[in-house]
XYZ file of C-alpha atoms in Angstrom:
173
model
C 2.196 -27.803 11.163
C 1.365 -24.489 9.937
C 0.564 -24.080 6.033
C 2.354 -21.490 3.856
C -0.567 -19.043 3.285
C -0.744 -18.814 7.221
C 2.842 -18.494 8.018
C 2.970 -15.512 5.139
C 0.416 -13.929 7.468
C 1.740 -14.720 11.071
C 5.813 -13.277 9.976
C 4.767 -10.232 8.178
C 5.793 -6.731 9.784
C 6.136 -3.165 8.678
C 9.338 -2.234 7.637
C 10.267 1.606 7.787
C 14.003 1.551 6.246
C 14.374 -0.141 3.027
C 17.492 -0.504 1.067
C 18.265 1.317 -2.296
C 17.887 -2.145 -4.329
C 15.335 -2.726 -7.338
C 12.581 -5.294 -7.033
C 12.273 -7.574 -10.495
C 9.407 -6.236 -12.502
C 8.521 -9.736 -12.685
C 7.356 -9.698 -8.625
C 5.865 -5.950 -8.658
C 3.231 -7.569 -11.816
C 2.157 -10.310 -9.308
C 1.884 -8.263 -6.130
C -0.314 -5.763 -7.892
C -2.198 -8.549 -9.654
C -2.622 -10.070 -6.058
C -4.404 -6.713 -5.589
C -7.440 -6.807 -7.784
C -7.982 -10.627 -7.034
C -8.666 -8.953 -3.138
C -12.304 -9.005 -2.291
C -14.514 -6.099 -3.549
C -18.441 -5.280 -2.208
C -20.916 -6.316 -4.686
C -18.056 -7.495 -6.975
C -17.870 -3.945 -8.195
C -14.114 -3.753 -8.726
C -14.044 -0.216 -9.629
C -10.339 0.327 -8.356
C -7.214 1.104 -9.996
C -3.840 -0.197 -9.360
C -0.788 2.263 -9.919
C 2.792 0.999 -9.549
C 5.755 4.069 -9.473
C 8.421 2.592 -9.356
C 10.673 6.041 -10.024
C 12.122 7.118 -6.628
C 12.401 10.837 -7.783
C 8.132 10.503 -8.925
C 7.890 8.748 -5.221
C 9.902 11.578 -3.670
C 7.774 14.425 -5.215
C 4.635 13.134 -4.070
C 6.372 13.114 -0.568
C 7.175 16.137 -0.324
C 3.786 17.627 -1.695
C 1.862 15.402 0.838
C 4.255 16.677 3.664
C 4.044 20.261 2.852
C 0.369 20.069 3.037
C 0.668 18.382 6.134
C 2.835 20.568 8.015
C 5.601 17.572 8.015
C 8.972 18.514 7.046
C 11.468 16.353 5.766
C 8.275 13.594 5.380
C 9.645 11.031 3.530
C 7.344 8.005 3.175
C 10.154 5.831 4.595
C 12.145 6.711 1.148
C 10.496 3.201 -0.520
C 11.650 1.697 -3.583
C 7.985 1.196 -5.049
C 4.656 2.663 -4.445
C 2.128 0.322 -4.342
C -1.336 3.016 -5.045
C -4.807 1.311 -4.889
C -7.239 4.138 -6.077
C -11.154 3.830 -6.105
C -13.982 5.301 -7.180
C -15.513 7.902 -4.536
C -18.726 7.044 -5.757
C -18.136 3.686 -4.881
C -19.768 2.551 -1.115
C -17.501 -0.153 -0.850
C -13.924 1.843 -2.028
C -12.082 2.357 1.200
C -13.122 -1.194 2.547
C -12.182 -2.276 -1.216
C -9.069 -0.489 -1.149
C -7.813 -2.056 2.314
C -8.688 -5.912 1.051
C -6.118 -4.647 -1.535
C -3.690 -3.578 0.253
C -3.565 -6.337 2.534
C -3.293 -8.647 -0.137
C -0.476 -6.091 -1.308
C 1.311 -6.852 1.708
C 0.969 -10.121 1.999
C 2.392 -10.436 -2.027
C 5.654 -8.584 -1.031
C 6.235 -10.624 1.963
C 5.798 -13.602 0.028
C 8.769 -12.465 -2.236
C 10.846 -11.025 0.959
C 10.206 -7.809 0.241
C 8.928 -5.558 2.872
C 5.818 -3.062 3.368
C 4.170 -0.542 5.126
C 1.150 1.425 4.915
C 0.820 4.724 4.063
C -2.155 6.636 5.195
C -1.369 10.467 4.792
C -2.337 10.909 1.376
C -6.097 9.878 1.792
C -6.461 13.039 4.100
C -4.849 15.670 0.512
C -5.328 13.755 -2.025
C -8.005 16.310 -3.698
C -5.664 19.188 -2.703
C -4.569 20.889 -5.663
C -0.404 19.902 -5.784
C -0.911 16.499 -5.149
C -4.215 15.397 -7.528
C -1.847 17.408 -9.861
C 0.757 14.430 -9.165
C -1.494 11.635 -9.136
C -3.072 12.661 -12.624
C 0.192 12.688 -13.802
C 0.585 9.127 -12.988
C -3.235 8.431 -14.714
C -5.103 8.095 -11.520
C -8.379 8.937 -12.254
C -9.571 12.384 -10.736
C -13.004 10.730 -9.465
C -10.695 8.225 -7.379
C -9.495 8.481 -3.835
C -7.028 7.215 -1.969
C -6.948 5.405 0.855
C -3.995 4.234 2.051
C -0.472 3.298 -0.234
C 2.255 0.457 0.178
C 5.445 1.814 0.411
C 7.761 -1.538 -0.643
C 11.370 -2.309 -0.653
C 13.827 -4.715 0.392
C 14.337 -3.834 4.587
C 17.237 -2.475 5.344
C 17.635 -4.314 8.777
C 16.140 -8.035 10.085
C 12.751 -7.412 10.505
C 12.085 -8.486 14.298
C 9.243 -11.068 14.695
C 6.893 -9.975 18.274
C 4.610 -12.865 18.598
C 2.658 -11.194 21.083
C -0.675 -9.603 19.534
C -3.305 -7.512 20.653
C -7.024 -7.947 20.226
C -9.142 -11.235 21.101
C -10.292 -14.153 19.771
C -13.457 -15.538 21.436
C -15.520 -18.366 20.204
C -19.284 -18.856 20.375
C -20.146 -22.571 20.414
């Protein structure tokens, strides 16, 4: 029999259409608290958690990333929430801290049924001038970088379950 912790980790998928439905404030506290309880080198925990939950905020930042990209129409999947783990560039451990967060991000929202995805696009502008403009508007510190976002919201269709995995598992005895 399979316990819940490992069940939460074997069912979750991306999801990349969410519905236009608000997640309880109540659930969006303990997914971001499950965030800074994720592991951090040296114990440093020099991250910061940012939760926008305004879909016109989520929207801007969007379209800034995707004009600096070259992507039109880029979207982030149109999520409900943005889940933003932000770290200290000075940090050695940030982007290694920052993906223990998200992952327990992830795992948070699929423990509540709501669905995730990661976001990777902004770590590659998020010093360019129109979008640190938009993160400093939401307080994220200007020495902080970002790695990777959780877009969240309810999915819009079943989320298919592949069991098949890549990658191997080999055991030294």
């Amino acid at each position: 029999m399979m316990n819940a912790a490992m069940e939460n980790i074997l069912t979750r998928r991306s999801v990349r259409a969410f519905e236009e439905k608000e997640i309880p404030r109540e659930e969006l506290e303990q997914i971001a608290k499950a965030a800074i309880y994720a592991p951090s080198g040296q114990n440093k925990q020099t991250w910061k958690i940012t939760v926008v939950t305004d879909r016109t905020k989520i929207q801007a930042l969007a379209k800034a990333v995707g004009e600096k990209l070259g992507r039109e129409g880029y979207d982030m999947y149109s999520p409900q929430v943005l889940v933003i783990p932000s770290n200290d560039r000075d940090n050695h451990h940030s982007q290694d801290d920052n993906a223990c967060a998200m992952e327990n991000i992830m795992l948070a929202a699929h423990s509540f049924g709501i669905g995730s995805v990661w976001i990777n696009q902004v770590r590659d502008v998020c010093d360019v001038q129109e979008v640190r403009a938009i993160l400093r508007g939401w307080e994220i510190p200007d020495n902080h970088v970002i790695f990777g976002i959780a877009a969240l919201g309810y999915a819009k269709t079943p989320v298919t379950q592949n069991p098949e995995k890549k990658g191997q598992i080999h055991f030294v005895d």
